[in-house]
Amino acid sequence: MAEKMKILIAYDGIHPFSGLIKDLQRAGLPKAADVIVMTVVDAYVPPSGKVPKSGRSARIKTGPQGSSAQVRIQAQLETYAQSAQRAAGQLKAVFPGWKVRMETAVDSPAWAVIKKSESWKAKLVVVEAHHRPRLAKIFFGSVAQKIVTEARCSVRVVHDEPEEVKTPVRLVIAVDGSEDCARAVEAAAARAWKKGSSVRLLTVTDVGLAEADIPTGAPRADGRAEAWIRQMQESFEKKLRAAGLSASSVVRKGEPSHEIVTEARKWGADSVFIGARGLQPVERFLMGSVSASVAAGAPCSVEVIR
């Protein structure tokens, strides 16, 4: 029996959870999964402090004089726990086959999520990136970027609430010949997408393409980089079509992250899939590693695949 996918959802405990749920309905995720909804109180607790690192009903014990900081952290912890519990219930209602539980922690938010993803061996971390005025301290933003760059598993960054959840999904997958880009294609092919969903494979080359070397070990066709790109794209198209997806390919010249974000916007993509690392610098005639920039600037959700 195949092991269930482990999904760690980092929730700020403040913003509505409905948008994230709608996005997950368009992520092609399995009907059965183990899921944790995690909230983190951003606070420093000295070694002698009594605030638990995580908890559901744990309480802080204070001395006769008490500690206003500890009391404040405890109150925030309990508020976040209630928010996470509600979010877990909402998620379970939409995904009845998922085993969902919640956890809270007191820590640096990004590192708390990263540590949990590693200890729990999560397959995917989901995090929202809120782009709103700083009326209050926003949990995510720079936190999302830290998770994208430091996590050892795949990370899905959710930007905006989708308007529709029942229509076919449009994906852009950035491919550059690296191992992680191949994993991005494999991840997309393994998902359960809505009927009629389509993929646009995008390879971005720079202006020095004609003078560049073909990556070590790459198929050389007639010795031209363009021919190798087409062969790579056709191979990926075949894999995606076998998974029931419509697939097409394009090649763009320019700065990689800009071209990927532009293509996603022009094509009306619901998600971008991109490998965490591109080709090595000595082989950078193609896309290179631009995942963090795309995750920050895309108009849609972005999955950084590892």
PDB file of C-alpha atoms in Angstrom:
ATOM      1  CA  MET A   1       0.000   0.000   0.000  1.00  0.00           C
ATOM      2  CA  ALA A   2       1.420   3.352  -1.067  1.00  0.00           C
ATOM      3  CA  GLU A   3       2.310   5.803   1.681  1.00  0.00           C
ATOM      4  CA  LYS A   4      -0.051   8.753   1.960  1.00  0.00           C
ATOM      5  CA  MET A   5       1.234  12.143   0.879  1.00  0.00           C
ATOM      6  CA  LYS A   6       2.202  14.305   3.864  1.00  0.00           C
ATOM      7  CA  ILE A   7       1.142  17.937   3.465  1.00  0.00           C
ATOM      8  CA  LEU A   8       2.144  20.638   5.955  1.00  0.00           C
ATOM      9  CA  ILE A   9       0.013  23.787   5.684  1.00  0.00           C
ATOM     10  CA  ALA A  10       1.548  26.876   7.280  1.00  0.00           C
ATOM     11  CA  TYR A  11      -1.337  29.115   8.341  1.00  0.00           C
ATOM     12  CA  ASP A  12      -0.941  32.590   9.829  1.00  0.00           C
ATOM     13  CA  GLY A  13      -4.027  32.232  12.019  1.00  0.00           C
ATOM     14  CA  ILE A  14      -5.235  35.677  10.925  1.00  0.00           C
ATOM     15  CA  HIS A  15      -6.347  35.728   7.303  1.00  0.00           C
ATOM     16  CA  PRO A  16      -9.378  33.776   6.011  1.00  0.00           C
ATOM     17  CA  PHE A  17      -8.556  30.146   5.243  1.00  0.00           C
ATOM     18  CA  SER A  18     -11.113  29.868   2.443  1.00  0.00           C
ATOM     19  CA  GLY A  19      -8.791  31.154  -0.288  1.00  0.00           C
ATOM     20  CA  LEU A  20      -6.159  28.581   0.539  1.00  0.00           C
ATOM     21  CA  ILE A  21      -8.759  25.807   0.460  1.00  0.00           C
ATOM     22  CA  LYS A  22      -9.940  26.939  -2.978  1.00  0.00           C
ATOM     23  CA  ASP A  23      -6.365  26.895  -4.229  1.00  0.00           C
ATOM     24  CA  LEU A  24      -5.797  23.377  -2.902  1.00  0.00           C
ATOM     25  CA  GLN A  25      -8.903  22.242  -4.801  1.00  0.00           C
ATOM     26  CA  ARG A  26      -7.014  23.220  -7.970  1.00  0.00           C
ATOM     27  CA  ALA A  27      -3.675  21.673  -7.010  1.00  0.00           C
ATOM     28  CA  GLY A  28      -4.400  18.123  -8.194  1.00  0.00           C
ATOM     29  CA  LEU A  29      -3.727  16.690  -4.742  1.00  0.00           C
ATOM     30  CA  PRO A  30      -4.660  13.095  -3.833  1.00  0.00           C
ATOM     31  CA  LYS A  31      -7.981  12.149  -2.255  1.00  0.00           C
ATOM     32  CA  ALA A  32      -6.148  10.588   0.702  1.00  0.00           C
ATOM     33  CA  ALA A  33      -3.407  12.480   2.544  1.00  0.00           C
ATOM     34  CA  ASP A  34      -1.989  13.154   6.000  1.00  0.00           C
ATOM     35  CA  VAL A  35      -2.235  16.885   6.687  1.00  0.00           C
ATOM     36  CA  ILE A  36      -1.114  19.213   9.466  1.00  0.00           C
ATOM     37  CA  VAL A  37      -2.374  22.793   9.715  1.00  0.00           C
ATOM     38  CA  MET A  38       0.352  24.644  11.617  1.00  0.00           C
ATOM     39  CA  THR A  39       0.246  28.097  13.192  1.00  0.00           C
ATOM     40  CA  VAL A  40       3.251  29.786  14.779  1.00  0.00           C
ATOM     41  CA  VAL A  41       3.404  32.566  17.355  1.00  0.00           C
ATOM     42  CA  ASP A  42       6.404  34.685  16.400  1.00  0.00           C
ATOM     43  CA  ALA A  43       8.059  35.177  19.780  1.00  0.00           C
ATOM     44  CA  TYR A  44      11.292  34.450  21.596  1.00  0.00           C
ATOM     45  CA  VAL A  45      11.039  32.314  24.702  1.00  0.00           C
ATOM     46  CA  PRO A  46      14.141  32.177  26.926  1.00  0.00           C
ATOM     47  CA  PRO A  47      15.303  28.717  28.041  1.00  0.00           C
ATOM     48  CA  SER A  48      13.741  29.228  31.462  1.00  0.00           C
ATOM     49  CA  GLY A  49      10.411  30.281  29.998  1.00  0.00           C
ATOM     50  CA  LYS A  50       7.344  28.106  30.416  1.00  0.00           C
ATOM     51  CA  VAL A  51       5.761  28.670  27.026  1.00  0.00           C
ATOM     52  CA  PRO A  52       5.476  25.324  25.196  1.00  0.00           C
ATOM     53  CA  LYS A  53       7.066  24.991  21.767  1.00  0.00           C
ATOM     54  CA  SER A  54       3.843  23.506  20.554  1.00  0.00           C
ATOM     55  CA  GLY A  55       0.542  22.637  22.080  1.00  0.00           C
ATOM     56  CA  ARG A  56      -3.196  22.467  21.942  1.00  0.00           C
ATOM     57  CA  SER A  57      -4.242  23.067  25.545  1.00  0.00           C
ATOM     58  CA  ALA A  58      -0.872  23.593  27.230  1.00  0.00           C
ATOM     59  CA  ARG A  59      -0.650  26.593  29.538  1.00  0.00           C
ATOM     60  CA  ILE A  60       2.137  28.786  30.809  1.00  0.00           C
ATOM     61  CA  LYS A  61       2.864  28.639  34.502  1.00  0.00           C
ATOM     62  CA  THR A  62       3.872  32.003  35.938  1.00  0.00           C
ATOM     63  CA  GLY A  63       5.206  32.995  39.325  1.00  0.00           C
ATOM     64  CA  PRO A  64       3.453  35.229  41.863  1.00  0.00           C
ATOM     65  CA  GLN A  65       4.448  38.357  39.978  1.00  0.00           C
ATOM     66  CA  GLY A  66       3.582  36.784  36.668  1.00  0.00           C
ATOM     67  CA  SER A  67       5.028  37.737  33.319  1.00  0.00           C
ATOM     68  CA  SER A  68       3.089  39.989  30.984  1.00  0.00           C
ATOM     69  CA  ALA A  69       5.103  38.724  28.026  1.00  0.00           C
ATOM     70  CA  GLN A  70       4.365  35.097  28.844  1.00  0.00           C
ATOM     71  CA  VAL A  71       0.699  35.821  29.432  1.00  0.00           C
ATOM     72  CA  ARG A  72       0.522  37.646  26.111  1.00  0.00           C
ATOM     73  CA  ILE A  73       2.228  34.781  24.285  1.00  0.00           C
ATOM     74  CA  GLN A  74      -0.078  32.241  25.919  1.00  0.00           C
ATOM     75  CA  ALA A  75      -3.145  34.228  24.884  1.00  0.00           C
ATOM     76  CA  GLN A  76      -1.874  34.481  21.314  1.00  0.00           C
ATOM     77  CA  LEU A  77      -1.021  30.788  21.287  1.00  0.00           C
ATOM     78  CA  GLU A  78      -4.546  29.875  22.338  1.00  0.00           C
ATOM     79  CA  THR A  79      -6.054  32.230  19.743  1.00  0.00           C
ATOM     80  CA  TYR A  80      -3.904  30.715  16.993  1.00  0.00           C
ATOM     81  CA  ALA A  81      -4.785  27.207  18.150  1.00  0.00           C
ATOM     82  CA  GLN A  82      -8.478  28.030  17.822  1.00  0.00           C
ATOM     83  CA  SER A  83      -7.895  29.448  14.325  1.00  0.00           C
ATOM     84  CA  ALA A  84      -5.927  26.369  13.294  1.00  0.00           C
ATOM     85  CA  GLN A  85      -8.625  24.081  14.669  1.00  0.00           C
ATOM     86  CA  ARG A  86     -11.304  25.892  12.666  1.00  0.00           C
ATOM     87  CA  ALA A  87      -9.118  25.767   9.560  1.00  0.00           C
ATOM     88  CA  ALA A  88      -8.559  22.030  10.015  1.00  0.00           C
ATOM     89  CA  GLY A  89     -12.314  21.514  10.251  1.00  0.00           C
ATOM     90  CA  GLN A  90     -12.937  23.528   7.082  1.00  0.00           C
ATOM     91  CA  LEU A  91     -10.273  21.544   5.252  1.00  0.00           C
ATOM     92  CA  LYS A  92     -11.709  18.214   6.385  1.00  0.00           C
ATOM     93  CA  ALA A  93     -15.166  19.236   5.145  1.00  0.00           C
ATOM     94  CA  VAL A  94     -13.820  19.849   1.626  1.00  0.00           C
ATOM     95  CA  PHE A  95     -11.348  16.930   1.599  1.00  0.00           C
ATOM     96  CA  PRO A  96     -13.130  14.161   3.573  1.00  0.00           C
ATOM     97  CA  GLY A  97     -10.463  11.608   2.660  1.00  0.00           C
ATOM     98  CA  TRP A  98      -7.722  13.637   4.328  1.00  0.00           C
ATOM     99  CA  LYS A  99      -6.555  12.955   7.869  1.00  0.00           C
ATOM    100  CA  VAL A 100      -6.203  16.492   9.241  1.00  0.00           C
ATOM    101  CA  ARG A 101      -4.848  17.726  12.541  1.00  0.00           C
ATOM    102  CA  MET A 102      -3.507  21.018  13.805  1.00  0.00           C
ATOM    103  CA  GLU A 103      -0.360  22.077  15.637  1.00  0.00           C
ATOM    104  CA  THR A 104       0.817  25.332  17.177  1.00  0.00           C
ATOM    105  CA  ALA A 105       4.309  26.513  18.046  1.00  0.00           C
ATOM    106  CA  VAL A 106       6.147  29.468  19.556  1.00  0.00           C
ATOM    107  CA  ASP A 107       9.203  30.146  17.426  1.00  0.00           C
ATOM    108  CA  SER A 108      10.494  31.998  14.404  1.00  0.00           C
ATOM    109  CA  PRO A 109       7.677  31.199  11.918  1.00  0.00           C
ATOM    110  CA  ALA A 110       9.782  30.174   8.927  1.00  0.00           C
ATOM    111  CA  TRP A 111      12.157  28.002  10.912  1.00  0.00           C
ATOM    112  CA  ALA A 112       9.337  26.388  12.873  1.00  0.00           C
ATOM    113  CA  VAL A 113       7.692  25.307   9.626  1.00  0.00           C
ATOM    114  CA  ILE A 114      10.975  24.147   8.106  1.00  0.00           C
ATOM    115  CA  LYS A 115      11.904  22.118  11.197  1.00  0.00           C
ATOM    116  CA  LYS A 116       8.464  20.514  11.301  1.00  0.00           C
ATOM    117  CA  SER A 117       8.604  19.642   7.609  1.00  0.00           C
ATOM    118  CA  GLU A 118      11.929  17.887   8.158  1.00  0.00           C
ATOM    119  CA  SER A 119      11.060  16.017  11.355  1.00  0.00           C
ATOM    120  CA  TRP A 120       7.680  14.921   9.962  1.00  0.00           C
ATOM    121  CA  LYS A 121       9.147  14.208   6.499  1.00  0.00           C
ATOM    122  CA  ALA A 122       6.530  16.299   4.703  1.00  0.00           C
ATOM    123  CA  LYS A 123       6.234  15.872   0.948  1.00  0.00           C
ATOM    124  CA  LEU A 124       4.747  19.330   0.410  1.00  0.00           C
ATOM    125  CA  VAL A 125       4.604  22.563   2.403  1.00  0.00           C
ATOM    126  CA  VAL A 126       1.820  25.014   1.545  1.00  0.00           C
ATOM    127  CA  VAL A 127       2.210  28.664   2.515  1.00  0.00           C
ATOM    128  CA  GLU A 128       0.330  31.835   1.636  1.00  0.00           C
ATOM    129  CA  ALA A 129       2.110  35.024   0.580  1.00  0.00           C
ATOM    130  CA  HIS A 130       0.036  38.021   1.626  1.00  0.00           C
ATOM    131  CA  HIS A 131       0.669  41.274  -0.211  1.00  0.00           C
ATOM    132  CA  ARG A 132      -1.280  43.712   1.906  1.00  0.00           C
ATOM    133  CA  PRO A 133      -0.611  47.010   3.698  1.00  0.00           C
ATOM    134  CA  ARG A 134       1.260  46.585   6.953  1.00  0.00           C
ATOM    135  CA  LEU A 135      -1.634  47.507   9.214  1.00  0.00           C
ATOM    136  CA  ALA A 136      -0.320  44.772  11.472  1.00  0.00           C
ATOM    137  CA  LYS A 137       2.692  42.518  11.371  1.00  0.00           C
ATOM    138  CA  ILE A 138       2.140  40.097   8.509  1.00  0.00           C
ATOM    139  CA  PHE A 139       3.050  36.500   9.270  1.00  0.00           C
ATOM    140  CA  PHE A 140       4.043  35.588   5.746  1.00  0.00           C
ATOM    141  CA  GLY A 141       5.822  37.379   2.931  1.00  0.00           C
ATOM    142  CA  SER A 142       9.476  37.200   3.852  1.00  0.00           C
ATOM    143  CA  VAL A 143       8.542  34.070   5.798  1.00  0.00           C
ATOM    144  CA  ALA A 144       7.226  32.428   2.638  1.00  0.00           C
ATOM    145  CA  GLN A 145      10.451  33.292   0.829  1.00  0.00           C
ATOM    146  CA  LYS A 146      12.551  31.776   3.608  1.00  0.00           C
ATOM    147  CA  ILE A 147      10.543  28.555   3.440  1.00  0.00           C
ATOM    148  CA  VAL A 148      10.888  28.430  -0.354  1.00  0.00           C
ATOM    149  CA  THR A 149      14.661  28.769  -0.237  1.00  0.00           C
ATOM    150  CA  GLU A 150      15.443  26.675   2.852  1.00  0.00           C
ATOM    151  CA  ALA A 151      12.903  23.821   2.941  1.00  0.00           C
ATOM    152  CA  ARG A 152      14.109  20.401   1.807  1.00  0.00           C
ATOM    153  CA  CYS A 153      10.752  19.364   0.353  1.00  0.00           C
ATOM    154  CA  SER A 154       8.509  20.896  -2.293  1.00  0.00           C
ATOM    155  CA  VAL A 155       6.778  24.173  -1.408  1.00  0.00           C
ATOM    156  CA  ARG A 156       3.540  25.601  -2.815  1.00  0.00           C
ATOM    157  CA  VAL A 157       3.205  29.383  -2.465  1.00  0.00           C
ATOM    158  CA  VAL A 158      -0.406  30.571  -2.716  1.00  0.00           C
ATOM    159  CA  HIS A 159      -0.847  34.156  -3.917  1.00  0.00           C
ATOM    160  CA  ASP A 160      -4.477  34.836  -4.747  1.00  0.00           C
ATOM    161  CA  GLU A 161      -7.800  33.130  -4.172  1.00  0.00           C
ATOM    162  CA  PRO A 162      -8.959  31.482  -7.420  1.00  0.00           C
ATOM    163  CA  GLU A 163     -12.246  32.746  -8.800  1.00  0.00           C
ATOM    164  CA  GLU A 164     -13.377  29.292  -9.929  1.00  0.00           C
ATOM    165  CA  VAL A 165     -12.605  25.825  -8.563  1.00  0.00           C
ATOM    166  CA  LYS A 166     -14.453  23.536 -10.991  1.00  0.00           C
ATOM    167  CA  THR A 167     -12.949  24.541 -14.349  1.00  0.00           C
ATOM    168  CA  PRO A 168      -9.913  22.800 -15.911  1.00  0.00           C
ATOM    169  CA  VAL A 169      -6.535  23.922 -14.587  1.00  0.00           C
ATOM    170  CA  ARG A 170      -3.822  25.666 -16.617  1.00  0.00           C
ATOM    171  CA  LEU A 171      -0.226  24.983 -15.594  1.00  0.00           C
ATOM    172  CA  VAL A 172       3.062  26.493 -16.670  1.00  0.00           C
ATOM    173  CA  ILE A 173       6.056  24.224 -16.063  1.00  0.00           C
ATOM    174  CA  ALA A 174       9.491  25.797 -16.438  1.00  0.00           C
ATOM    175  CA  VAL A 175      11.968  23.317 -17.925  1.00  0.00           C
ATOM    176  CA  ASP A 176      15.698  23.798 -18.403  1.00  0.00           C
ATOM    177  CA  GLY A 177      17.211  20.324 -18.516  1.00  0.00           C
ATOM    178  CA  SER A 178      18.057  20.136 -14.815  1.00  0.00           C
ATOM    179  CA  GLU A 179      17.124  17.202 -12.584  1.00  0.00           C
ATOM    180  CA  ASP A 180      14.722  19.347 -10.565  1.00  0.00           C
ATOM    181  CA  CYS A 181      12.854  20.486 -13.679  1.00  0.00           C
ATOM    182  CA  ALA A 182      12.343  16.819 -14.573  1.00  0.00           C
ATOM    183  CA  ARG A 183      10.964  16.309 -11.068  1.00  0.00           C
ATOM    184  CA  ALA A 184       8.568  19.210 -11.657  1.00  0.00           C
ATOM    185  CA  VAL A 185       7.201  17.467 -14.746  1.00  0.00           C
ATOM    186  CA  GLU A 186       6.942  14.164 -12.881  1.00  0.00           C
ATOM    187  CA  ALA A 187       5.123  15.864  -9.990  1.00  0.00           C
ATOM    188  CA  ALA A 188       2.588  17.422 -12.344  1.00  0.00           C
ATOM    189  CA  ALA A 189       2.065  14.144 -14.202  1.00  0.00           C
ATOM    190  CA  ALA A 190       1.417  12.316 -10.921  1.00  0.00           C
ATOM    191  CA  ARG A 191      -1.370  14.649  -9.789  1.00  0.00           C
ATOM    192  CA  ALA A 192      -5.107  14.109 -10.294  1.00  0.00           C
ATOM    193  CA  TRP A 193      -6.137  17.082 -12.443  1.00  0.00           C
ATOM    194  CA  LYS A 194      -9.603  18.034 -13.595  1.00  0.00           C
ATOM    195  CA  LYS A 195     -10.548  16.757 -17.039  1.00  0.00           C
ATOM    196  CA  GLY A 196      -9.419  19.147 -19.765  1.00  0.00           C
ATOM    197  CA  SER A 197      -6.497  20.588 -17.798  1.00  0.00           C
ATOM    198  CA  SER A 198      -3.526  21.761 -19.844  1.00  0.00           C
ATOM    199  CA  VAL A 199       0.193  22.397 -19.452  1.00  0.00           C
ATOM    200  CA  ARG A 200       2.453  24.954 -21.116  1.00  0.00           C
ATOM    201  CA  LEU A 201       6.100  23.872 -21.010  1.00  0.00           C
ATOM    202  CA  LEU A 202       8.339  26.934 -21.010  1.00  0.00           C
ATOM    203  CA  THR A 203      12.067  27.055 -21.651  1.00  0.00           C
ATOM    204  CA  VAL A 204      13.814  30.404 -21.266  1.00  0.00           C
ATOM    205  CA  THR A 205      17.110  31.023 -23.043  1.00  0.00           C
ATOM    206  CA  ASP A 206      19.414  34.015 -22.796  1.00  0.00           C
ATOM    207  CA  VAL A 207      20.834  36.060 -25.656  1.00  0.00           C
ATOM    208  CA  GLY A 208      24.069  34.070 -25.540  1.00  0.00           C
ATOM    209  CA  LEU A 209      22.313  30.845 -26.513  1.00  0.00           C
ATOM    210  CA  ALA A 210      24.122  30.472 -29.818  1.00  0.00           C
ATOM    211  CA  GLU A 211      27.515  30.543 -28.089  1.00  0.00           C
ATOM    212  CA  ALA A 212      26.551  28.291 -25.182  1.00  0.00           C
ATOM    213  CA  ASP A 213      27.499  24.703 -24.604  1.00  0.00           C
ATOM    214  CA  ILE A 214      24.866  22.012 -24.417  1.00  0.00           C
ATOM    215  CA  PRO A 215      24.633  20.629 -20.850  1.00  0.00           C
ATOM    216  CA  THR A 216      26.819  17.669 -19.981  1.00  0.00           C
ATOM    217  CA  GLY A 217      25.066  14.417 -20.813  1.00  0.00           C
ATOM    218  CA  ALA A 218      22.254  16.072 -22.768  1.00  0.00           C
ATOM    219  CA  PRO A 219      21.054  14.497 -26.043  1.00  0.00           C
ATOM    220  CA  ARG A 220      22.910  16.284 -28.818  1.00  0.00           C
ATOM    221  CA  ALA A 221      20.556  15.781 -31.775  1.00  0.00           C
ATOM    222  CA  ASP A 222      22.357  17.685 -34.564  1.00  0.00           C
ATOM    223  CA  GLY A 223      24.645  19.504 -32.144  1.00  0.00           C
ATOM    224  CA  ARG A 224      22.433  22.587 -31.848  1.00  0.00           C
ATOM    225  CA  ALA A 225      21.047  23.787 -28.539  1.00  0.00           C
ATOM    226  CA  GLU A 226      17.683  24.534 -30.140  1.00  0.00           C
ATOM    227  CA  ALA A 227      17.347  20.938 -31.290  1.00  0.00           C
ATOM    228  CA  TRP A 228      18.167  19.662 -27.821  1.00  0.00           C
ATOM    229  CA  ILE A 229      15.539  21.961 -26.275  1.00  0.00           C
ATOM    230  CA  ARG A 230      12.882  20.671 -28.646  1.00  0.00           C
ATOM    231  CA  GLN A 231      13.821  17.059 -27.944  1.00  0.00           C
ATOM    232  CA  MET A 232      13.618  17.722 -24.199  1.00  0.00           C
ATOM    233  CA  GLN A 233      10.234  19.434 -24.499  1.00  0.00           C
ATOM    234  CA  GLU A 234       8.784  16.676 -26.696  1.00  0.00           C
ATOM    235  CA  SER A 235       9.852  14.055 -24.164  1.00  0.00           C
ATOM    236  CA  PHE A 236       8.093  15.951 -21.377  1.00  0.00           C
ATOM    237  CA  GLU A 237       4.997  16.541 -23.520  1.00  0.00           C
ATOM    238  CA  LYS A 238       4.695  12.790 -24.086  1.00  0.00           C
ATOM    239  CA  LYS A 239       4.862  12.096 -20.345  1.00  0.00           C
ATOM    240  CA  LEU A 240       2.202  14.717 -19.566  1.00  0.00           C
ATOM    241  CA  ARG A 241      -0.168  13.543 -22.306  1.00  0.00           C
ATOM    242  CA  ALA A 242       0.132  10.001 -20.980  1.00  0.00           C
ATOM    243  CA  ALA A 243      -1.148  11.403 -17.676  1.00  0.00           C
ATOM    244  CA  GLY A 244      -4.235  12.830 -19.400  1.00  0.00           C
ATOM    245  CA  LEU A 245      -3.071  16.421 -19.753  1.00  0.00           C
ATOM    246  CA  SER A 246      -3.022  18.578 -22.855  1.00  0.00           C
ATOM    247  CA  ALA A 247       0.555  19.778 -23.412  1.00  0.00           C
ATOM    248  CA  SER A 248       2.292  22.397 -25.540  1.00  0.00           C
ATOM    249  CA  SER A 249       5.725  24.028 -25.471  1.00  0.00           C
ATOM    250  CA  VAL A 250       7.245  27.453 -26.035  1.00  0.00           C
ATOM    251  CA  VAL A 251      10.744  28.924 -25.939  1.00  0.00           C
ATOM    252  CA  ARG A 252      11.333  32.505 -24.832  1.00  0.00           C
ATOM    253  CA  LYS A 253      14.479  34.607 -24.748  1.00  0.00           C
ATOM    254  CA  GLY A 254      15.163  36.951 -21.880  1.00  0.00           C
ATOM    255  CA  GLU A 255      15.640  37.089 -18.127  1.00  0.00           C
ATOM    256  CA  PRO A 256      14.268  33.783 -16.802  1.00  0.00           C
ATOM    257  CA  SER A 257      12.144  34.857 -13.838  1.00  0.00           C
ATOM    258  CA  HIS A 258      10.635  37.750 -15.805  1.00  0.00           C
ATOM    259  CA  GLU A 259       9.747  35.530 -18.754  1.00  0.00           C
ATOM    260  CA  ILE A 260       8.210  32.823 -16.558  1.00  0.00           C
ATOM    261  CA  VAL A 261       6.064  35.323 -14.654  1.00  0.00           C
ATOM    262  CA  THR A 262       5.058  37.030 -17.913  1.00  0.00           C
ATOM    263  CA  GLU A 263       4.079  33.728 -19.544  1.00  0.00           C
ATOM    264  CA  ALA A 264       2.006  32.744 -16.514  1.00  0.00           C
ATOM    265  CA  ARG A 265       0.159  36.057 -16.657  1.00  0.00           C
ATOM    266  CA  LYS A 266      -0.400  36.058 -20.438  1.00  0.00           C
ATOM    267  CA  TRP A 267      -1.528  32.427 -20.529  1.00  0.00           C
ATOM    268  CA  GLY A 268      -3.817  32.776 -17.518  1.00  0.00           C
ATOM    269  CA  ALA A 269      -2.037  30.065 -15.539  1.00  0.00           C
ATOM    270  CA  ASP A 270      -3.485  28.777 -12.276  1.00  0.00           C
ATOM    271  CA  SER A 271      -0.111  27.460 -11.134  1.00  0.00           C
ATOM    272  CA  VAL A 272       3.553  27.471 -12.071  1.00  0.00           C
ATOM    273  CA  PHE A 273       5.674  24.392 -11.405  1.00  0.00           C
ATOM    274  CA  ILE A 274       9.414  25.015 -11.259  1.00  0.00           C
ATOM    275  CA  GLY A 275      12.429  23.050 -10.064  1.00  0.00           C
ATOM    276  CA  ALA A 276      14.151  24.343  -6.941  1.00  0.00           C
ATOM    277  CA  ARG A 277      17.522  24.394  -8.681  1.00  0.00           C
ATOM    278  CA  GLY A 278      18.368  24.887 -12.307  1.00  0.00           C
ATOM    279  CA  LEU A 279      21.537  24.034 -14.174  1.00  0.00           C
ATOM    280  CA  GLN A 280      24.927  24.735 -12.677  1.00  0.00           C
ATOM    281  CA  PRO A 281      26.518  28.139 -13.493  1.00  0.00           C
ATOM    282  CA  VAL A 282      28.981  26.547 -15.939  1.00  0.00           C
ATOM    283  CA  GLU A 283      26.008  25.164 -17.843  1.00  0.00           C
ATOM    284  CA  ARG A 284      23.692  28.182 -17.665  1.00  0.00           C
ATOM    285  CA  PHE A 285      22.653  28.532 -21.282  1.00  0.00           C
ATOM    286  CA  LEU A 286      19.107  27.842 -20.136  1.00  0.00           C
ATOM    287  CA  MET A 287      16.889  28.906 -17.285  1.00  0.00           C
ATOM    288  CA  GLY A 288      19.162  28.696 -14.256  1.00  0.00           C
ATOM    289  CA  SER A 289      17.887  28.706 -10.701  1.00  0.00           C
ATOM    290  CA  VAL A 290      15.180  31.370 -10.427  1.00  0.00           C
ATOM    291  CA  SER A 291      12.560  29.613  -8.326  1.00  0.00           C
ATOM    292  CA  ALA A 292      12.565  32.104  -5.449  1.00  0.00           C
ATOM    293  CA  SER A 293      12.062  35.070  -7.787  1.00  0.00           C
ATOM    294  CA  VAL A 294       9.191  33.346  -9.576  1.00  0.00           C
ATOM    295  CA  ALA A 295       7.571  32.345  -6.279  1.00  0.00           C
ATOM    296  CA  ALA A 296       7.684  35.983  -5.188  1.00  0.00           C
ATOM    297  CA  GLY A 297       6.474  37.601  -8.393  1.00  0.00           C
ATOM    298  CA  ALA A 298       4.027  35.228 -10.090  1.00  0.00           C
ATOM    299  CA  PRO A 299       0.349  36.229 -10.393  1.00  0.00           C
ATOM    300  CA  CYS A 300      -0.712  32.684  -9.455  1.00  0.00           C
ATOM    301  CA  SER A 301       0.315  29.874  -7.146  1.00  0.00           C
ATOM    302  CA  VAL A 302       3.840  28.522  -7.557  1.00  0.00           C
ATOM    303  CA  GLU A 303       5.136  25.076  -6.639  1.00  0.00           C
ATOM    304  CA  VAL A 304       8.873  24.838  -6.138  1.00  0.00           C
ATOM    305  CA  ILE A 305       9.652  21.160  -6.634  1.00  0.00           C
ATOM    306  CA  ARG A 306      12.358  19.182  -4.870  1.00  0.00           C
TER     307      ARG A 306
END
